[in-house]
Structures are given as C-alpha cells and as structure tokens.
XYZ file of C-alpha atoms in Angstrom:
497
model
C -52.133 -20.687 -21.280
C -49.350 -18.350 -20.154
C -47.008 -16.729 -22.607
C -43.335 -16.504 -21.654
C -41.880 -13.020 -21.735
C -38.300 -12.797 -22.899
C -35.746 -10.703 -21.060
C -35.137 -7.291 -22.622
C -32.154 -6.821 -24.904
C -29.740 -3.887 -24.738
C -27.247 -2.765 -27.382
C -24.113 -0.695 -26.832
C -22.175 0.424 -29.906
C -18.712 1.972 -29.769
C -17.506 3.627 -32.974
C -13.815 3.557 -32.148
C -10.817 4.903 -33.977
C -9.584 1.458 -34.989
C -12.647 -0.791 -34.738
C -16.411 -0.543 -34.484
C -17.910 -2.780 -31.791
C -21.465 -3.795 -30.962
C -22.322 -5.509 -27.678
C -25.772 -7.023 -27.181
C -26.755 -8.152 -23.691
C -29.835 -9.117 -21.767
C -30.638 -8.510 -18.124
C -31.763 -11.726 -16.412
C -31.803 -12.971 -12.822
C -29.784 -10.043 -11.552
C -26.981 -10.461 -14.059
C -26.045 -9.164 -17.487
C -25.661 -11.934 -20.049
C -23.766 -11.316 -23.292
C -25.836 -12.367 -26.306
C -23.590 -11.148 -29.133
C -20.329 -9.324 -29.777
C -19.714 -7.983 -33.263
C -16.460 -6.292 -34.220
C -15.183 -4.895 -37.503
C -11.858 -3.238 -38.272
C -12.810 0.116 -39.787
C -9.567 2.066 -39.170
C -11.185 5.484 -39.056
C -8.068 7.058 -37.588
C -6.114 5.946 -40.669
C -8.521 8.037 -42.726
C -7.773 11.334 -40.976
C -5.483 13.622 -42.987
C -3.263 16.396 -41.629
C -6.265 18.769 -41.707
C -8.358 16.313 -39.638
C -10.635 15.518 -42.553
C -12.015 11.967 -42.767
C -11.394 10.436 -46.178
C -14.284 9.180 -48.274
C -12.828 5.649 -48.107
C -12.725 5.696 -44.292
C -16.297 6.945 -44.061
C -17.437 4.268 -46.500
C -15.788 1.565 -44.394
C -17.701 2.916 -41.413
C -21.036 3.029 -43.267
C -20.547 -0.517 -44.577
C -20.038 -1.734 -41.005
C -23.091 0.130 -39.717
C -25.278 -1.592 -42.314
C -24.357 -4.858 -40.560
C -25.111 -3.465 -37.105
C -28.462 -2.007 -38.224
C -29.997 -5.448 -38.760
C -29.622 -6.396 -35.088
C -30.876 -3.043 -33.817
C -34.295 -3.619 -35.394
C -35.162 -6.091 -32.628
C -34.180 -3.883 -29.685
C -36.275 -1.092 -28.094
C -34.926 2.360 -28.922
C -34.531 3.255 -25.236
C -32.234 0.210 -24.822
C -29.760 1.374 -27.482
C -26.756 3.637 -26.985
C -24.316 4.496 -29.785
C -21.228 6.612 -29.199
C -18.321 7.863 -31.268
C -14.885 8.438 -29.732
C -11.513 9.997 -30.559
C -11.383 9.808 -34.370
C -14.917 11.171 -34.748
C -14.211 13.816 -32.092
C -11.251 15.006 -34.158
C -12.822 14.881 -37.631
C -13.829 18.339 -38.846
C -16.182 16.788 -41.408
C -17.833 14.493 -38.859
C -21.279 15.859 -39.774
C -20.968 14.308 -43.238
C -20.314 10.916 -41.678
C -23.037 11.268 -39.044
C -25.787 12.304 -41.425
C -25.597 9.077 -43.400
C -24.651 6.923 -40.380
C -27.753 8.009 -38.441
C -29.945 7.151 -41.439
C -28.381 3.703 -41.756
C -28.833 2.870 -38.072
C -32.175 4.561 -37.559
C -30.758 5.926 -34.296
C -28.648 8.941 -33.389
C -24.934 8.634 -32.762
C -23.570 10.607 -29.815
C -20.016 11.941 -30.058
C -18.781 11.859 -26.475
C -15.974 13.937 -25.006
C -12.726 12.399 -23.846
C -13.720 12.888 -20.211
C -17.099 11.249 -20.734
C -15.408 8.367 -22.512
C -13.032 7.933 -19.573
C -15.896 8.061 -17.056
C -17.894 5.453 -18.990
C -14.855 3.177 -19.332
C -14.445 3.360 -15.567
C -18.086 2.362 -15.024
C -17.576 -0.621 -17.319
C -14.547 -1.677 -15.297
C -16.282 -1.084 -11.938
C -19.263 -3.226 -12.975
C -17.201 -6.156 -14.244
C -13.895 -6.256 -12.360
C -13.015 -7.083 -8.783
C -10.346 -5.477 -6.649
C -10.400 -3.772 -3.302
C -9.475 -0.155 -2.702
C -8.537 2.458 -5.248
C -7.940 1.356 -8.844
C -6.025 2.839 -11.756
C -7.669 2.047 -15.100
C -5.734 2.271 -18.385
C -7.463 2.026 -21.764
C -5.324 2.349 -24.908
C -7.557 2.961 -27.915
C -6.837 3.644 -31.557
C -6.421 7.423 -31.210
C -6.730 8.140 -27.492
C -5.645 6.699 -24.163
C -7.764 7.078 -21.047
C -6.351 6.936 -17.524
C -8.748 6.958 -14.572
C -8.328 6.633 -10.822
C -11.411 5.718 -8.831
C -12.844 3.663 -5.996
C -15.938 1.493 -6.297
C -18.134 3.508 -8.720
C -16.692 6.977 -8.094
C -13.885 8.491 -10.175
C -11.289 10.727 -8.520
C -9.208 11.593 -11.581
C -9.790 11.007 -15.266
C -8.231 12.150 -18.502
C -8.207 11.275 -22.190
C -4.840 11.768 -23.891
C -4.303 12.153 -27.622
C -2.266 9.036 -28.242
C -3.358 5.625 -29.426
C -2.101 2.482 -31.084
C -3.202 3.601 -34.575
C -1.832 7.154 -34.368
C 1.430 5.901 -32.795
C 1.705 3.327 -35.587
C 1.406 6.081 -38.188
C 3.762 8.445 -36.342
C 6.532 6.155 -35.112
C 6.322 2.885 -37.063
C 5.296 4.351 -40.427
C 8.310 2.708 -42.088
C 7.177 -0.669 -40.648
C 10.621 -1.151 -39.070
C 10.667 -2.824 -35.623
C 13.931 -1.204 -34.556
C 15.158 0.002 -31.181
C 15.116 3.524 -32.649
C 11.406 3.363 -33.508
C 10.485 1.820 -30.165
C 12.493 4.441 -28.262
C 10.844 7.279 -30.177
C 7.368 5.853 -29.590
C 8.006 5.299 -25.864
C 9.565 8.742 -25.351
C 6.721 10.475 -27.207
C 4.209 8.689 -24.969
C 6.155 9.786 -21.871
C 6.028 13.410 -23.036
C 2.256 13.081 -23.503
C 1.913 11.605 -20.009
C 4.122 14.178 -18.270
C 1.391 16.734 -17.348
C -0.631 14.207 -15.321
C 2.157 12.415 -13.455
C 2.217 14.550 -10.317
C -1.531 14.404 -9.736
C -1.841 10.679 -10.408
C 1.211 9.770 -8.344
C -0.061 11.795 -5.379
C -3.491 10.136 -5.529
C -2.009 6.659 -5.829
C -3.865 3.370 -6.286
C -4.072 -0.136 -4.847
C -4.704 -2.116 -8.045
C -4.114 -1.389 -11.719
C -6.256 -2.794 -14.539
C -6.016 -2.494 -18.297
C -9.216 -2.235 -20.316
C -8.016 -2.238 -23.904
C -7.395 -4.594 -26.798
C -3.670 -4.034 -26.293
C -3.838 -5.410 -22.754
C -6.045 -8.299 -23.843
C -3.561 -9.173 -26.584
C -0.709 -9.058 -24.079
C -2.511 -11.396 -21.709
C -3.260 -13.866 -24.510
C 0.423 -13.830 -25.521
C 1.642 -14.371 -21.954
C -0.747 -17.272 -21.329
C 0.208 -18.852 -24.678
C 3.847 -18.643 -23.638
C 3.276 -20.248 -20.222
C 3.375 -17.050 -18.168
C 0.713 -16.001 -15.692
C -1.850 -13.299 -16.494
C -0.248 -10.511 -14.447
C 1.417 -7.887 -16.663
C 4.706 -6.429 -15.410
C 7.309 -4.122 -16.939
C 9.763 -7.018 -17.192
C 7.279 -8.982 -19.301
C 6.590 -5.961 -21.514
C 10.321 -5.563 -22.149
C 10.585 -9.260 -22.920
C 7.804 -8.960 -25.505
C 9.471 -5.894 -27.000
C 12.610 -7.988 -27.559
C 10.499 -10.713 -29.184
C 8.900 -8.150 -31.485
C 12.295 -6.752 -32.494
C 13.380 -10.188 -33.741
C 11.272 -9.376 -36.803
C 12.772 -6.682 -38.981
C 9.452 -5.604 -40.527
C 5.989 -5.262 -39.031
C 4.539 -7.582 -41.669
C 6.949 -10.314 -40.498
C 5.946 -10.033 -36.840
C 5.232 -13.442 -35.312
C 4.882 -13.905 -31.560
C 3.325 -16.971 -29.948
C -0.194 -16.018 -28.917
C -0.433 -12.855 -31.051
C -3.278 -12.926 -33.551
C -2.901 -11.528 -37.057
C -5.731 -9.116 -36.298
C -3.767 -7.456 -33.473
C -0.277 -7.707 -34.994
C -0.356 -4.442 -36.947
C -0.962 -2.194 -33.920
C 0.742 -4.375 -31.320
C 4.185 -2.657 -31.296
C 2.644 0.824 -31.006
C 0.263 -0.252 -28.235
C 3.134 -2.007 -26.457
C 5.248 1.166 -26.626
C 2.493 3.261 -25.036
C 2.005 0.698 -22.265
C 5.744 0.571 -21.519
C 5.747 4.367 -21.222
C 2.767 4.248 -18.826
C 4.428 1.591 -16.660
C 7.718 3.493 -16.492
C 6.203 6.957 -16.005
C 3.784 5.932 -13.251
C 6.009 3.233 -11.713
C 3.289 0.609 -12.101
C 4.228 -2.700 -10.499
C 1.583 -4.915 -12.093
C -1.604 -4.830 -14.146
C -4.422 -7.273 -14.820
C -7.068 -7.312 -17.549
C -10.392 -5.652 -16.746
C -13.635 -7.520 -17.330
C -15.168 -4.681 -19.356
C -14.712 -1.113 -20.564
C -16.617 1.430 -22.671
C -19.294 -0.840 -24.160
C -19.971 -2.528 -20.840
C -20.178 0.880 -19.175
C -22.786 1.983 -21.733
C -24.818 -1.201 -21.228
C -24.771 -1.135 -17.434
C -25.748 2.546 -17.415
C -28.968 1.634 -19.228
C -29.883 -1.067 -16.676
C -30.794 0.767 -13.489
C -31.161 -2.450 -11.446
C -27.442 -3.179 -11.852
C -26.244 -0.053 -10.071
C -24.903 -1.593 -6.870
C -21.425 -1.609 -5.433
C -20.662 -5.241 -4.534
C -19.901 -6.750 -7.933
C -18.714 -10.095 -6.632
C -21.737 -10.646 -4.403
C -24.042 -9.730 -7.266
C -22.303 -12.364 -9.371
C -22.504 -14.984 -6.609
C -26.212 -14.307 -6.061
C -26.958 -14.606 -9.774
C -25.074 -17.909 -10.152
C -26.712 -19.357 -7.038
C -30.141 -18.518 -8.417
C -29.382 -19.862 -11.884
C -28.094 -23.204 -10.576
C -30.586 -23.579 -7.716
C -27.979 -23.564 -4.969
C -29.221 -24.007 -1.384
C -28.330 -20.462 -0.328
C -28.980 -20.946 3.395
C -26.615 -23.905 3.504
C -24.041 -22.176 1.277
C -23.991 -19.271 3.745
C -23.563 -21.736 6.633
C -20.523 -23.307 4.947
C -19.087 -19.876 4.143
C -19.525 -18.650 7.717
C -17.921 -21.813 9.112
C -15.010 -21.632 6.660
C -14.303 -18.003 7.543
C -14.457 -18.797 11.282
C -11.958 -21.636 10.864
C -9.762 -19.378 8.744
C -9.776 -16.637 11.376
C -8.885 -19.140 14.112
C -5.670 -20.192 12.420
C -4.791 -17.128 10.347
C -1.764 -15.759 12.081
C -0.195 -12.962 10.050
C 2.163 -15.207 8.135
C -0.100 -18.236 7.603
C -2.100 -16.809 4.678
C -1.300 -13.161 4.031
C -2.904 -12.388 0.640
C -5.658 -9.813 1.154
C -7.968 -11.532 -1.370
C -7.790 -14.913 0.398
C -10.872 -14.520 2.589
C -13.251 -13.424 -0.179
C -12.022 -16.214 -2.479
C -12.622 -18.762 0.299
C -16.064 -17.300 0.951
C -16.907 -17.358 -2.786
C -15.867 -21.010 -3.112
C -18.016 -21.917 -0.118
C -21.023 -20.048 -1.504
C -20.714 -21.810 -4.877
C -19.298 -25.218 -3.964
C -22.535 -27.114 -4.730
C -23.387 -25.645 -8.154
C -22.354 -28.899 -9.873
C -25.192 -30.731 -8.092
C -27.583 -29.078 -10.542
C -26.127 -31.462 -13.138
C -25.350 -34.622 -11.169
C -24.333 -35.678 -7.658
C -21.748 -38.332 -8.471
C -19.359 -35.956 -10.227
C -20.688 -32.783 -8.639
C -17.204 -31.404 -8.009
C -16.095 -31.883 -11.609
C -19.329 -30.414 -12.965
C -19.003 -27.438 -10.612
C -15.400 -26.867 -11.691
C -16.419 -26.899 -15.360
C -19.202 -24.380 -14.752
C -16.981 -22.004 -12.779
C -14.257 -22.051 -15.424
C -16.663 -21.365 -18.286
C -19.163 -18.973 -16.716
C -18.802 -15.229 -17.081
C -18.128 -14.131 -13.481
C -17.885 -10.320 -13.263
C -15.640 -9.322 -10.373
C -13.289 -12.309 -10.665
C -10.143 -12.526 -12.781
C -9.351 -15.475 -15.006
C -6.825 -16.869 -12.527
C -9.260 -16.484 -9.633
C -11.937 -18.393 -11.590
C -9.419 -21.163 -12.239
C -8.522 -21.457 -8.544
C -12.189 -21.441 -7.475
C -12.852 -24.197 -10.002
C -10.007 -26.366 -8.705
C -11.132 -25.906 -5.087
C -14.714 -26.795 -6.004
C -13.477 -29.864 -7.902
C -11.985 -31.074 -4.597
C -14.535 -29.872 -2.022
C -15.443 -33.404 -0.901
C -14.235 -37.015 -0.957
C -11.282 -37.569 -3.297
C -8.358 -35.255 -2.589
C -5.376 -34.477 -4.800
C -2.739 -31.765 -4.919
C -3.710 -28.527 -6.622
C -2.285 -27.723 -10.077
C -0.176 -24.633 -10.637
C -2.253 -21.454 -10.552
C -1.614 -17.739 -10.158
C -4.426 -16.354 -7.988
C -2.709 -17.155 -4.664
C 0.557 -18.708 -3.606
C 0.530 -22.514 -3.831
C 0.858 -22.685 -0.052
C -2.120 -20.404 0.574
C -4.328 -22.134 -1.994
C -3.603 -25.518 -0.390
C -4.334 -24.233 3.112
C -7.647 -22.668 2.097
C -8.757 -25.837 0.293
C -8.188 -27.766 3.527
C -10.384 -25.283 5.407
C -13.140 -25.505 2.761
C -13.210 -29.303 3.012
C -13.412 -29.172 6.812
C -16.208 -26.595 6.696
C -18.223 -28.854 4.361
C -17.731 -31.852 6.678
C -18.637 -29.975 9.855
C -21.870 -28.665 8.313
C -23.021 -31.806 6.529
C -26.262 -32.012 8.572
C -27.153 -28.699 6.879
C -28.509 -26.851 9.909
C -26.653 -24.407 12.128
C -28.135 -25.922 15.317
C -26.842 -29.376 14.388
C -23.278 -28.219 13.795
C -20.586 -29.007 16.394
C -18.411 -26.412 18.041
C -14.919 -26.855 16.630
C -11.610 -25.074 16.993
C -8.877 -25.170 14.366
C -5.226 -24.498 15.157
C -2.469 -24.168 12.569
C 1.229 -24.782 13.098
C 2.574 -24.194 9.606
C 1.062 -27.085 7.573
C -0.014 -29.113 10.614
C -3.701 -28.557 11.372
C -5.305 -29.619 14.640
C -9.101 -29.734 14.793
C -10.379 -29.810 18.367
C -13.930 -31.107 18.692
C -16.173 -32.288 21.528
C -15.807 -36.026 22.140
C -19.349 -36.393 23.491
C -20.811 -34.724 20.380
C -18.812 -37.005 18.082
C -19.958 -40.077 19.982
C -23.568 -39.168 19.226
C -22.695 -38.352 15.588
C -20.708 -41.398 14.444
C -20.988 -40.609 10.727
C -19.328 -37.217 11.185
C -16.634 -38.867 13.320
C -15.947 -41.468 10.636
C -15.785 -38.840 7.901
C -13.422 -36.630 9.911
C -11.120 -39.586 10.560
C -11.171 -40.434 6.845
C -10.450 -36.790 6.001
C -7.497 -36.749 8.409
C -6.068 -39.773 6.599
C -6.643 -38.219 3.155
C -4.925 -34.942 4.014
C -2.068 -36.619 5.876
C -1.475 -39.102 3.027
C -0.643 -36.273 0.595
C 1.615 -34.494 3.093
C -0.918 -32.184 4.741
C -1.012 -33.405 8.376
C -4.448 -33.166 10.040
C -4.938 -34.146 13.665
C -8.384 -34.695 15.221
C -8.187 -33.729 18.901
C -11.044 -34.926 21.105
C -11.885 -32.629 24.016
C-alpha cells in the first residue's frame, strides 16, 4: 500500500513597520499555491521615539504576534522558512532587545535586511507573479520606507529604499488628524523632496509598465473598483480620491466607498506619497502587482520556480491541474494566432498584449470540461476568474473568463471590461471561435487551410470548397457560426474557393 507524500510547505514572514505578515505556500505541479495568509497590525514604527528606540509596548505587540506565527512554523522544515525585518527594525537602536526574545518565540532567527535587499526581494516577488512586457517600474510604499525599482524580467537595473512610509508620514504630516489641503500639500511636497535625488537616474532609464506592490496600491484598487472605475491607477484618479478624503474634516471620520477601516488610518499619508511619485516621475498609469516582499522570499526558496516566462508557467500548471489536452490546446492557439496575423493590419487590433491574451485563452479554453461538457464554457469562466493566475492582472483574468465562456455555440456580446478596448476584445473572441471550429477534428493533418481577411468588423473566411464538401459537419458549423456572428452585428462571410 503506497503512502501519499504531501507537497512541502514554505513560510515567508515579513516583520514590517506597520504590520507583520506570514505567507504559507506549497509548491505543487509547477506552481506555488497559497495555503495561508496571516496579518496583524503591530505598528512598530509608531513605537520609535526621536532617539530611534523601540518602546516596550511596541515590542510587546510584536512578540504577541510572533507567538501566533510560531504555532504554524512547527510544521514546516527549517530550511523552508525565511523571516525578515524591514525599515522599523533597521532603524531601532535597541533592535537586539526585540530580536533576542523574538528568536526564542519563533525558534528561528530573524534576519534584518538592508533597504537595497528589501527592494531586490520585492522586485523578485513582482517578477514571479506579475505580467508585463519590457522594463517595469515597481513602487512599494511600506510603513516606514518606500522602495522604487526598475528592472526587466528577473534583473534589476536600479533600486533604492527611501525613508518615507505611510506610518511615518501619518505621524509627521497628519499628526493633528486633520484632512486639510495644507496637510496634504506638506505631505506631498515632503515626499517630492525625498524623491528628488533619484529622479534623473530613473527618468533616464525609463520603463514600459509601472506596478504598485503595496497595501496602499491595493487599497486604491479596491476603492476604484467599488466606485465603478477600472483597476488602472492614474494621477487624475488619485486627485479625485484626495478630494473625497478631504470631505472628512478628521481622519477618524474618513469614509470612502471601498476603503476598509483597517486601511483608513494610513490611507491619506500613503495617498500623498503616491501622488508625489506620480507627479515627480510623470507616471501615466499603474496597476497592482501580484506579489511583493513575501512572495519574493517564498519564490527564492523554491529553486524550481526560477524561470522567466511567468505566464507560460501559469498556463502549464493550470493545464496539468485540469487535465487539458495540451496538444490540441496548442493547435487551437497556433491557428488563432495565424488567423490573427492574417487580418491584423496596424489599426485592426493595436494593443501589444492582444496576441498573448488570445494565445492564453486558446491554451485554456477547455478547462471547464474537467467539470462537465454541457456548460463547459461557464465552468471554465468560473475557474479562470477564481484561480490565482500569476502573470495576469485582474482585468485580464476577467476578459479571459468571458472569452472562454463564449468559445463555442451560444454567442452574446461581451460585457464591459478593461483589459482591451471593447472593439479589440470582440474581434479576438471571433478569432478564437473560428480557431476552435477549424480544429474540431483535433489533429493538425485534418485541419483545412483557411485564410481570414478583415475589413473593419466584416470578416471573410476563405476556405477550400472541395475540403468542405468532404467535411459536411464543419461546413454546417461554419454556416451556423456565420449566422450567429452576423445576427449580433459582427458580419462573417464564408467564401468558398
């Protein structure tokens, strides 16, 4: 009788200036699966006095939290545990007093990492969990420090940790709890002064995408989605939220749709720092990263995960988990991309991420069949929306789900989404459906040669008449598909050659 062996667990603990976090994951089927996330507000930075001495109360809050964490660490191999302290513990002159007892409580040593090492590890967490082509700028606003990193794939090109954070800025610029223009201006200007020394270097390097990896950015995204906005953060939206915050005279009265009570206290200070970063670096837009410091610590411990194509790693893992026919999925993806290239004049679909989103949908379109055939599209859509998919943003997951919901048979217009323009998302769905129909015999040698031409929203599919005559089911399905697309205002013409 065989005995099942469970996948190994890993624990990454981040003793931050505002909160202590523990992330527990397991490595399975080529992916990292989150098993637990534990967070406690400890507010270490609040316990630092003007001489950088941690108060007894602050240390006690930290020790109380670590007693909770220690229980879970008992079940994890020592070599799979990494515990780091950041800005507040870096600054505390009496840190040894805290560490001596903390190490005893945990049964493991805490490592106080430098600002540069923190920035580098944050970047690894982002690189392992977030998509985006080209060079990326990563911003992480913590309780007592802010990290800014420029890198490409897994390599950093510039990194720095600045001494400003949402807790220290709260104490320095909102200490009277007044949400006035005066306080906001002071907080923003102070952040700009802190940023000034790095502006020339970072501006010269430049970046293609910008991602935020902090609780501040996560809170902002939750607010924007709750208020009906898309997930992309812009300066205009930040200014709008500043105006909403200033409607409350006192911090304790702050109420914004989508803002949790837990984040409310440090929200104005974090918002001020982010506004300063946007204005100083002329950032056009920012999205939320899939991970940061804790994820970077976890992935560093798992040597098998050190590869550069995050999205493909995610696709491969999901295909394996849901028993997708990979050979056929690749056939559909190849066909879809060929059709896309045939009709993709410069202005037809011009978003750079369009091709990899189409390819991803093709590679995953049958995952719902692992549950049931009849509603395979709906099951697939549910899975895509609720799975953790490193490398894809929330809006991209939503679009993939809605495409997969409609990959065969019944066709309806797509709902509003923010991953691509509505026109592009519609056009790529049409290509996905055609690719599935043309490959339905599930073998490359049994697939017809077809040519797709696009004239705005009018698609013409040219296909060999002799081949169709010997494949009457495909002919009937293509004719039905032409009627379905045309009936909802997407003209499709089948041209026999």
